[in-house]
CSV table of C-alpha atoms in Angstrom, one decimal:
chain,number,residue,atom,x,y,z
A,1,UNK,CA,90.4,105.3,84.9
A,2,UNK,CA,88.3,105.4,88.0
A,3,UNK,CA,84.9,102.9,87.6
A,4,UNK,CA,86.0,101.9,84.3
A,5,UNK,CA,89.4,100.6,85.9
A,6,UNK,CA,87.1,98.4,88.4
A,7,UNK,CA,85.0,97.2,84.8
A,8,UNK,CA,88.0,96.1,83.8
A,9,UNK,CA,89.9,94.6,86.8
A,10,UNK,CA,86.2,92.9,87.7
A,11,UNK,CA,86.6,90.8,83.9
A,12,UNK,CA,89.9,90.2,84.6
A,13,UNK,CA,88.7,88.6,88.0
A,14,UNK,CA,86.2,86.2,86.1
A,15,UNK,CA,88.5,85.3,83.0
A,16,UNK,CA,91.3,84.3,85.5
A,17,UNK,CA,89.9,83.3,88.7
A,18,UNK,CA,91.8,85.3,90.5
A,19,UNK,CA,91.0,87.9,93.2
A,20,UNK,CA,91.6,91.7,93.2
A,21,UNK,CA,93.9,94.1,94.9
A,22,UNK,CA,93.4,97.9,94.4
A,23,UNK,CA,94.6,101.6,95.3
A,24,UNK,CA,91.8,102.8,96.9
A,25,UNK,CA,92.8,107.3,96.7
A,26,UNK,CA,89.8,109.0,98.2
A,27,UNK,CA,87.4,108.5,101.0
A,28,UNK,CA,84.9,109.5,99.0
A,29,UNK,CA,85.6,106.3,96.8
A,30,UNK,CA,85.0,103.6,99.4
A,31,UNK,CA,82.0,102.0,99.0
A,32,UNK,CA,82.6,102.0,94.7
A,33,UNK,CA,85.8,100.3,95.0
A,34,UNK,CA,84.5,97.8,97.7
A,35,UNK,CA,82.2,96.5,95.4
A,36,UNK,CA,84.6,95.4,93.3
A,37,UNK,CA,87.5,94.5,94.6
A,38,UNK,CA,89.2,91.7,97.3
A,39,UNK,CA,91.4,93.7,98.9
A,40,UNK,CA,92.0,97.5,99.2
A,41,UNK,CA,95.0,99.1,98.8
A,42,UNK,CA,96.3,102.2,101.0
A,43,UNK,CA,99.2,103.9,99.1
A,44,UNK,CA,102.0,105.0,101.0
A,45,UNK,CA,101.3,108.7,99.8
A,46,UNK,CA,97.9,108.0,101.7
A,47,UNK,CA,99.1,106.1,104.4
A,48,UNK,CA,98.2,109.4,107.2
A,49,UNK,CA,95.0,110.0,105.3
A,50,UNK,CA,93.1,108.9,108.4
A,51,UNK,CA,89.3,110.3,107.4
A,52,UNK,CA,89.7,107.7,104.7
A,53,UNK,CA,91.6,104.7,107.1
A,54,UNK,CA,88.3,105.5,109.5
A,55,UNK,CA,86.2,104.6,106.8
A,56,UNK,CA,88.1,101.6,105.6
A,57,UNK,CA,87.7,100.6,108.9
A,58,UNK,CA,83.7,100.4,108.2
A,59,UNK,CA,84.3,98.1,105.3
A,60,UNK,CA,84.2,94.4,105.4
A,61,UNK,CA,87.2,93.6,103.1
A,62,UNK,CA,90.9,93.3,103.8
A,63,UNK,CA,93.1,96.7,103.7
A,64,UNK,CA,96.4,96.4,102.3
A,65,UNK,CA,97.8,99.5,104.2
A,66,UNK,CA,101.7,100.3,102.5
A,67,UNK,CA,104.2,102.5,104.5
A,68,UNK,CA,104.5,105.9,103.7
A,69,UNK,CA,107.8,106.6,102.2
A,70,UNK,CA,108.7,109.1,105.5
A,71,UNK,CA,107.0,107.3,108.4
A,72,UNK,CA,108.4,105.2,111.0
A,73,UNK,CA,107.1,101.6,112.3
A,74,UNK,CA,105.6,103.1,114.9
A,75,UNK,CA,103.8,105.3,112.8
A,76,UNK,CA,102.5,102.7,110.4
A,77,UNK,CA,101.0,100.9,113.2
A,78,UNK,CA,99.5,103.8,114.3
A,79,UNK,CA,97.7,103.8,111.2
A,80,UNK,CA,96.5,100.8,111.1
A,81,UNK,CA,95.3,101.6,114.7
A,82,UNK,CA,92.8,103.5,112.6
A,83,UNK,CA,91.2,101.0,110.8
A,84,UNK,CA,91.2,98.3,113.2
A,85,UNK,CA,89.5,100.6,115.5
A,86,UNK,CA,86.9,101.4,113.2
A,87,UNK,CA,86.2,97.7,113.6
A,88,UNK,CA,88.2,96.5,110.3
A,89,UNK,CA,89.6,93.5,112.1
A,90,UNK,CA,91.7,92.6,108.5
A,91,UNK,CA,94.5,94.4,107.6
A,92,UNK,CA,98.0,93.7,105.9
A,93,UNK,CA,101.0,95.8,106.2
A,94,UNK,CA,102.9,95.9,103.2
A,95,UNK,CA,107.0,97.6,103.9
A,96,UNK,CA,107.7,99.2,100.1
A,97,UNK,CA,111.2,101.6,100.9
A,98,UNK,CA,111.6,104.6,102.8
A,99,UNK,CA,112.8,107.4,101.6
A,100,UNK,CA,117.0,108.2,101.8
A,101,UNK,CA,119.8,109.8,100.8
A,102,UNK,CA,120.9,107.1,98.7
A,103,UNK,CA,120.3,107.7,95.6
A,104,UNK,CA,121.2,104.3,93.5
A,105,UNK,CA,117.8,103.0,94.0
A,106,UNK,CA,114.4,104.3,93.9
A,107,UNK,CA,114.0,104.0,97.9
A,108,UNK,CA,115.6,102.5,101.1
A,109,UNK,CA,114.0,98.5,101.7
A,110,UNK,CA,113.8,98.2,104.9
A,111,UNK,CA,113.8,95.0,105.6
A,112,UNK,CA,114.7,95.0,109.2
A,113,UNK,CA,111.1,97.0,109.6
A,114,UNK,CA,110.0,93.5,108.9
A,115,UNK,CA,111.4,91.5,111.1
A,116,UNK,CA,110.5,94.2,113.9
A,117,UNK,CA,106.8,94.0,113.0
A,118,UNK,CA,106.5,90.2,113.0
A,119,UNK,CA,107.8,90.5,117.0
A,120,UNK,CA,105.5,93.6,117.7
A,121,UNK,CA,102.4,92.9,115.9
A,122,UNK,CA,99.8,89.5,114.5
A,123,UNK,CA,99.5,91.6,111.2
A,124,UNK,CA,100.7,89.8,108.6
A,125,UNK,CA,103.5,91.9,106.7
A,126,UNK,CA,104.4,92.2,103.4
A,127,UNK,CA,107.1,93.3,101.9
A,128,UNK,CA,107.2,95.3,97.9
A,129,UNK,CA,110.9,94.9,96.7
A,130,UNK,CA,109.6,96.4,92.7
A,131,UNK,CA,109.0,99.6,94.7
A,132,UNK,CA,111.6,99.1,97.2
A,133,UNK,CA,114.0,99.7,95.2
A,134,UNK,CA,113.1,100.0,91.4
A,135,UNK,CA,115.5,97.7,90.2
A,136,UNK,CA,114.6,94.7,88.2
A,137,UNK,CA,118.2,92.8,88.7
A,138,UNK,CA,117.3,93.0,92.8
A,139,UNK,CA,113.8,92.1,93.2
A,140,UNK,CA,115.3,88.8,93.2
A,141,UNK,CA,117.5,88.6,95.8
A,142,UNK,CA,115.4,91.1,97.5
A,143,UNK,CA,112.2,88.7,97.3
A,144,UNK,CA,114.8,85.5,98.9
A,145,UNK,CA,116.0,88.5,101.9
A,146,UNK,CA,112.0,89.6,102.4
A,147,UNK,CA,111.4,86.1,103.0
A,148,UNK,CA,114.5,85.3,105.2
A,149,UNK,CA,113.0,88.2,107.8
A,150,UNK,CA,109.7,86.7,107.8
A,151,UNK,CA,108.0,88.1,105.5
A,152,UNK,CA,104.2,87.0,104.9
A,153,UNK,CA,103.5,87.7,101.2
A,154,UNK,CA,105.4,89.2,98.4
A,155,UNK,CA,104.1,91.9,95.8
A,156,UNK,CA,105.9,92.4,92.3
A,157,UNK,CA,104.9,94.0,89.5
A,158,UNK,CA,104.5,92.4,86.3
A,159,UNK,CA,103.9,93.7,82.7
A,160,UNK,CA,103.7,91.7,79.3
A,161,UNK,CA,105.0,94.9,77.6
A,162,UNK,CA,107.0,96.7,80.2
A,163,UNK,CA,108.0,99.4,77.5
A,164,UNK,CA,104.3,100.0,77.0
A,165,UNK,CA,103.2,99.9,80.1
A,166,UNK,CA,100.9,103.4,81.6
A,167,UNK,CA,103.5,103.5,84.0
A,168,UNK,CA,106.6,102.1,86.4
A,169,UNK,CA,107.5,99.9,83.1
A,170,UNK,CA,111.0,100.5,84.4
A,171,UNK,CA,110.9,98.2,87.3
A,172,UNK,CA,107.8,95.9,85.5
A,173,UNK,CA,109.0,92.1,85.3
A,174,UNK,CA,108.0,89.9,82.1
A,175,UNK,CA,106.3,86.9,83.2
A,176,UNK,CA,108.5,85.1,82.0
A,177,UNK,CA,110.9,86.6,84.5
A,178,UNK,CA,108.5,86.6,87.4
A,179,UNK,CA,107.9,83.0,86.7
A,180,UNK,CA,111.6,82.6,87.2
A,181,UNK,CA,111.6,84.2,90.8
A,182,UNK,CA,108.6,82.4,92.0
A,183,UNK,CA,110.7,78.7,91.2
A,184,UNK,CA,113.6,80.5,92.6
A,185,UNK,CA,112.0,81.6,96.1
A,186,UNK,CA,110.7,78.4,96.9
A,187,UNK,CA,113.8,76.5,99.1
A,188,UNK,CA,113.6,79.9,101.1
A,189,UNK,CA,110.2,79.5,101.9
A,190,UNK,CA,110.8,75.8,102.7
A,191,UNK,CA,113.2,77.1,105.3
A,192,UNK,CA,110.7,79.4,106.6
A,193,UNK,CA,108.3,76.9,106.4
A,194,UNK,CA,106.2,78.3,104.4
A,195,UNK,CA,104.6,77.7,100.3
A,196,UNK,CA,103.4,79.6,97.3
B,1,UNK,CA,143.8,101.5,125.1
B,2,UNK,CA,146.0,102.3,121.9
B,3,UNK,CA,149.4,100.1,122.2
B,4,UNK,CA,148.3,98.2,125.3
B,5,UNK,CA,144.9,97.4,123.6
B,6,UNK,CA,146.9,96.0,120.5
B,7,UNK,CA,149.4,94.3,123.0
B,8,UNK,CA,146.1,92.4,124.4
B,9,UNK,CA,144.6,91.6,120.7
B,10,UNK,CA,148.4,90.0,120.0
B,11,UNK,CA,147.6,88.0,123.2
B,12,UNK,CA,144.4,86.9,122.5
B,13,UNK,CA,145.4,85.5,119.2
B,14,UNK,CA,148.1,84.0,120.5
B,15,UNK,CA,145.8,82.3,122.7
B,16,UNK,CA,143.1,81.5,120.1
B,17,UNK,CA,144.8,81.0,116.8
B,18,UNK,CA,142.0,83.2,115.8
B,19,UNK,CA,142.9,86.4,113.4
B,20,UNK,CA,142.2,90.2,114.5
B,21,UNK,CA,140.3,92.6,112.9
B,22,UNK,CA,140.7,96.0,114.5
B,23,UNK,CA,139.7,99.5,113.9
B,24,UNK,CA,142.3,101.9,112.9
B,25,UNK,CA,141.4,105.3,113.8
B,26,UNK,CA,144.0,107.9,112.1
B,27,UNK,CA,146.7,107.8,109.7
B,28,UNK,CA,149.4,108.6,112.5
B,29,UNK,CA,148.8,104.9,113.4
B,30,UNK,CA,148.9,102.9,110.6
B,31,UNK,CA,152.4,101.2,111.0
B,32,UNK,CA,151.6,100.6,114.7
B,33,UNK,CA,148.2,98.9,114.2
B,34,UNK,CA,149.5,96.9,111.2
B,35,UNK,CA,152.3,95.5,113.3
B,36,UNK,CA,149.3,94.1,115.3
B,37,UNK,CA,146.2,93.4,113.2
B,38,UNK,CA,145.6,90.6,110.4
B,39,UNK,CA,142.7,93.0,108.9
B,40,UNK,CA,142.9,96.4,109.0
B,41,UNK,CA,138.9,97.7,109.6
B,42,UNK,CA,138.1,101.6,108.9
B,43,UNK,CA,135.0,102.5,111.2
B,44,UNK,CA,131.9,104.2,109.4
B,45,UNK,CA,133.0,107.8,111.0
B,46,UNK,CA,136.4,107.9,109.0
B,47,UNK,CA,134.9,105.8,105.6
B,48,UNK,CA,135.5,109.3,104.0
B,49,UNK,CA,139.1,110.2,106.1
B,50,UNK,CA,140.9,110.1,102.4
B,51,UNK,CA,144.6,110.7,104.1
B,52,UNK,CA,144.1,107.5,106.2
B,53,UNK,CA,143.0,105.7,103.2
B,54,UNK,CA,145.7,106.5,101.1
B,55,UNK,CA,148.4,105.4,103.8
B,56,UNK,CA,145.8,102.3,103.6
B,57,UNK,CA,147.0,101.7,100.4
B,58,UNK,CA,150.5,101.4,101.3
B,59,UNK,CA,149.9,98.4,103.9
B,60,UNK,CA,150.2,94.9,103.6
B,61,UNK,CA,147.2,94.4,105.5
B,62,UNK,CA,143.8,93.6,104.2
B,63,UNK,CA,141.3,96.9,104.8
B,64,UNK,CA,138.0,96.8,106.3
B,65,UNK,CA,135.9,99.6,104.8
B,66,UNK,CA,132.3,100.1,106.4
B,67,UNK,CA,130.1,102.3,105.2
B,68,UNK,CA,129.6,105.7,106.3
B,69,UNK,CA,126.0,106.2,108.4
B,70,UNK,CA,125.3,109.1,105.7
B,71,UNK,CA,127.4,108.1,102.2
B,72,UNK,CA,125.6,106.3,99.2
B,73,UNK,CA,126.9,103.3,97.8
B,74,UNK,CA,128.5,105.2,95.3
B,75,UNK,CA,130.4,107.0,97.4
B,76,UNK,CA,131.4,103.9,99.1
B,77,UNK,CA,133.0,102.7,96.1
B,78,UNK,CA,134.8,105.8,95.7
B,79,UNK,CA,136.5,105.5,99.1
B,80,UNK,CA,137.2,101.7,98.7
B,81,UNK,CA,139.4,103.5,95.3
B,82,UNK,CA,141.3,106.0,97.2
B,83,UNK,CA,142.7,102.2,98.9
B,84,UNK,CA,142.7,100.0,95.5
B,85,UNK,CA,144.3,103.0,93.7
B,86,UNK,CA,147.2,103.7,96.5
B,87,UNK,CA,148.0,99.8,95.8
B,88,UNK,CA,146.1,98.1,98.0
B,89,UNK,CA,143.8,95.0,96.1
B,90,UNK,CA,142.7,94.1,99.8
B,91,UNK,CA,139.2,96.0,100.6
B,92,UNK,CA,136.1,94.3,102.2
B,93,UNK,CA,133.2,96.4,102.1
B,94,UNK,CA,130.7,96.3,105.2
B,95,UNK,CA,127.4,97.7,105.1
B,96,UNK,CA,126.4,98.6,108.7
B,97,UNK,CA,122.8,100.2,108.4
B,98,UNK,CA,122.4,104.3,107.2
B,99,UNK,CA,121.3,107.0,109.4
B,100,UNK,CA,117.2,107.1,108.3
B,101,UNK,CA,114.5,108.8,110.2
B,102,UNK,CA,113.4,105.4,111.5
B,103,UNK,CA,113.7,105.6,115.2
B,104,UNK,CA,113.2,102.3,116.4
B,105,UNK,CA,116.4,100.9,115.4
B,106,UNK,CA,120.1,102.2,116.0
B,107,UNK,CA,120.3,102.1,112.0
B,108,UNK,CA,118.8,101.6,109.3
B,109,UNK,CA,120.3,98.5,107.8
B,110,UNK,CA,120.2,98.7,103.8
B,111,UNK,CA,120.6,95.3,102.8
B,112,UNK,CA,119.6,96.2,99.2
B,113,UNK,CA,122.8,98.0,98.6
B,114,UNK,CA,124.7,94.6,99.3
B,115,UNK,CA,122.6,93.3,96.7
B,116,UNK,CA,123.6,96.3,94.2
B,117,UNK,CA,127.3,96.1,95.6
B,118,UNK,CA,127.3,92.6,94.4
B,119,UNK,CA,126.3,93.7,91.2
B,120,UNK,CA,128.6,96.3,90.9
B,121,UNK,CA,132.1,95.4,92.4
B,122,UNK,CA,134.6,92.4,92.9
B,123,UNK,CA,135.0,93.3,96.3
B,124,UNK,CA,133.7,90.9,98.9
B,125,UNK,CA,130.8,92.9,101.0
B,126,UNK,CA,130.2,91.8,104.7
B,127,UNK,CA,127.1,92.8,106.9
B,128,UNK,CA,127.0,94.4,110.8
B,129,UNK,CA,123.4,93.6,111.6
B,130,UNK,CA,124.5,94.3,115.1
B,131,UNK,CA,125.1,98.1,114.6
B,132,UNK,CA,122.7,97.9,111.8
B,133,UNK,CA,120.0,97.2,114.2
B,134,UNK,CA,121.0,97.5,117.5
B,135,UNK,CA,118.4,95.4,118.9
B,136,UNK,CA,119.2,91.5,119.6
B,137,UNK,CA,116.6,89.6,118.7
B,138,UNK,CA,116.8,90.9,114.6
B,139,UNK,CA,120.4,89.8,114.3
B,140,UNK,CA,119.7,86.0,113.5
B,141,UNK,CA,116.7,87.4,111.1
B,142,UNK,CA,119.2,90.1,109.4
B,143,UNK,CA,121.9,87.3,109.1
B,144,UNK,CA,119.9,85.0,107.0
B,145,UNK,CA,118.4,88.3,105.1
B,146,UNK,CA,122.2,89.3,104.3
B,147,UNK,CA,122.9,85.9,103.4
B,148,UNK,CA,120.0,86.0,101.0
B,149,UNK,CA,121.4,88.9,99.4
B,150,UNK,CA,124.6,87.9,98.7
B,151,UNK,CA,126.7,89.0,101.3
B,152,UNK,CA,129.8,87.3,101.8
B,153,UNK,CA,130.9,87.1,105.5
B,154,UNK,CA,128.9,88.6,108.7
B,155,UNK,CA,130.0,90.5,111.6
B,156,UNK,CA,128.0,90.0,115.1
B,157,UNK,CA,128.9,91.4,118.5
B,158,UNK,CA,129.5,88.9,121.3
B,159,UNK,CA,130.3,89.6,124.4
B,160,UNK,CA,131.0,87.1,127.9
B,161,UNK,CA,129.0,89.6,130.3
B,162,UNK,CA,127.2,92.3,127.6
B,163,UNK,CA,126.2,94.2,131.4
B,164,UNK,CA,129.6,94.9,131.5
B,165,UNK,CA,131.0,95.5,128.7
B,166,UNK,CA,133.0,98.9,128.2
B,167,UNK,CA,130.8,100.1,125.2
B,168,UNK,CA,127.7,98.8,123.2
B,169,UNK,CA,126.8,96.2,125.7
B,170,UNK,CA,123.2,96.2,124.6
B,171,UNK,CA,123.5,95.0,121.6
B,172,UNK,CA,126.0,92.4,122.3
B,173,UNK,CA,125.3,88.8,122.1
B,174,UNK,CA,126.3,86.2,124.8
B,175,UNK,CA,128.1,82.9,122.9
B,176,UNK,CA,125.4,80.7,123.7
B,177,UNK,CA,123.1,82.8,121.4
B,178,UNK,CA,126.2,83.5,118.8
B,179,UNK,CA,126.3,79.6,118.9
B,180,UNK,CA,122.3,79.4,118.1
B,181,UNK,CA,123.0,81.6,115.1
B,182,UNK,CA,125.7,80.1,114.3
B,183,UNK,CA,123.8,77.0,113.6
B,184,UNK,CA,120.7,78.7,112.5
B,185,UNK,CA,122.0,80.1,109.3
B,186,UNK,CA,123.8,77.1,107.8
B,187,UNK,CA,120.6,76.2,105.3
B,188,UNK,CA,121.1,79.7,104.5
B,189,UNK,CA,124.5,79.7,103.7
B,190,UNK,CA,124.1,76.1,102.1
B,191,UNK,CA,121.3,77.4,99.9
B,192,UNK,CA,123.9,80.3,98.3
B,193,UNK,CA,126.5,77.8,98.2
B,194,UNK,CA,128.9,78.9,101.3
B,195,UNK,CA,129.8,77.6,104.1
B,196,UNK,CA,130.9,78.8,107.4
């Protein structure tokens, strides 16, 4: 939908209060998306695309930089090598499933990718069970284990009308649901001490 | 060691009061090793060695199935049949981490497939974070993530002297730190309703 996406997400921001996180595709689309949203997303598919890392590394606002589904740790910190070089001091690595031969689940979580980041790197790390494996009945305990490794923040997607939805309404919570796994999450974060 | 190896196992439990788990490594063996072992385990190499499953399904010995380094979980479940379906109701499954490209682990533990297993199968399903990792310090995090997920019972190497130890020393714990995680997982465990 391009700028009339960020129209939109930018009136959901004021109706709600609450702050934006977008896929930011092209380097060409920087400064656009900058000006409207919190946070700037990285896709895995995009996580090598360095000419646009470099330039996110210009902006001042947080990048959300995801694992691509074939690259190592090593690699993903190389990455966001980039934009923290480029003088982008914020960024969030987000660990979303690698890509395997099983084939029961939409990728591989890695979850122990997590707990090796927290002891290599200050970059908070978040982990994206929907993704991860694409399986509404695990994002559950997969939220509780993301947690129990250290995990920094959570991201799961959430649709009013999953069957509607543009797409990924397969693996889309209700909110009702969602609601469900946030109350549910909470004694694990208490161990961790940490809060919602 | 073959038969002397067994003979020291028999001693140590003598000793201990504690039960054996051993590997089995061909069907030529089974009657020997089952005159020895409380739990019979079947190492990842052989999940898919169908002759020495079937003769597992003629023991009176619990089985220890862990998952091949390149099967799916499906696959695992057909192997754990070739045992149920020989006449043995005794299979734990143990997921032990999946070859990946990752390279800075020994494996690639998949702890969303003990979440699915759960889902999927009566069968009690243990976690090796210790071959699943290879590194020491993400065993306590791994625990409490396999806790998180479900998993019901955890295997960890230990080890007096790891330095000399005949094989996988590295990744071998020393007591005192077993004890830690010992201790360190109870709110876990308490939290999914186990204990230890």
């Amino acid at each position: 939908m391009e700028q009339e996406g960020l129209k939109l997400l930018a009136k959901a921001r004021e109706e709600t209060g609450l702050p934006i996180v977008t896929e930011i595709l092209s380097s060409d689309d920087v400064d656009l998306v900058a000006e409207y949203t919190d946070v700037m997303q990285v896709g895995a598919r995009n996580m090598q695309n360095f000419s646009l890392l470099k330039k996110l590394g210009k902006v001042h606002r947080p990048v959300l930089l995801k694992r691509g589904m074939s690259c190592t740790v090593k690699e993903t910190l190389m990455s966001a090598e980039y934009i923290l070089s480029s003088g982008n001091p914020d960024v969030i690595l987000c660990e979303r499933g690698i890509r395997s031969f099983e084939d029961s689940m939409r990728n591989t979580l890695d979850l122990s990718a997590v707990a090796l980041l927290k002891e290599w790197t200050h970059l908070p790390v978040i982990v994206d069970p929907t993704h991860g494996t694409g399986i509404k009945s695990l994002i559950l305990p997969m939220c509780k284990a993301a947690i129990a490794t250290g995990a920094d923040g959570l991201m799961v997607e959430v649709h009013p009308n999953p069957e509607e939805a543009l797409s990924d309404g397969f693996q889309a919570l209700v909110p009702e649901q969602y609601q469900k796994i946030t109350q549910a999450i909470r004694p694990y974060l208490e161990l961790e001490g940490k809060t919602l």
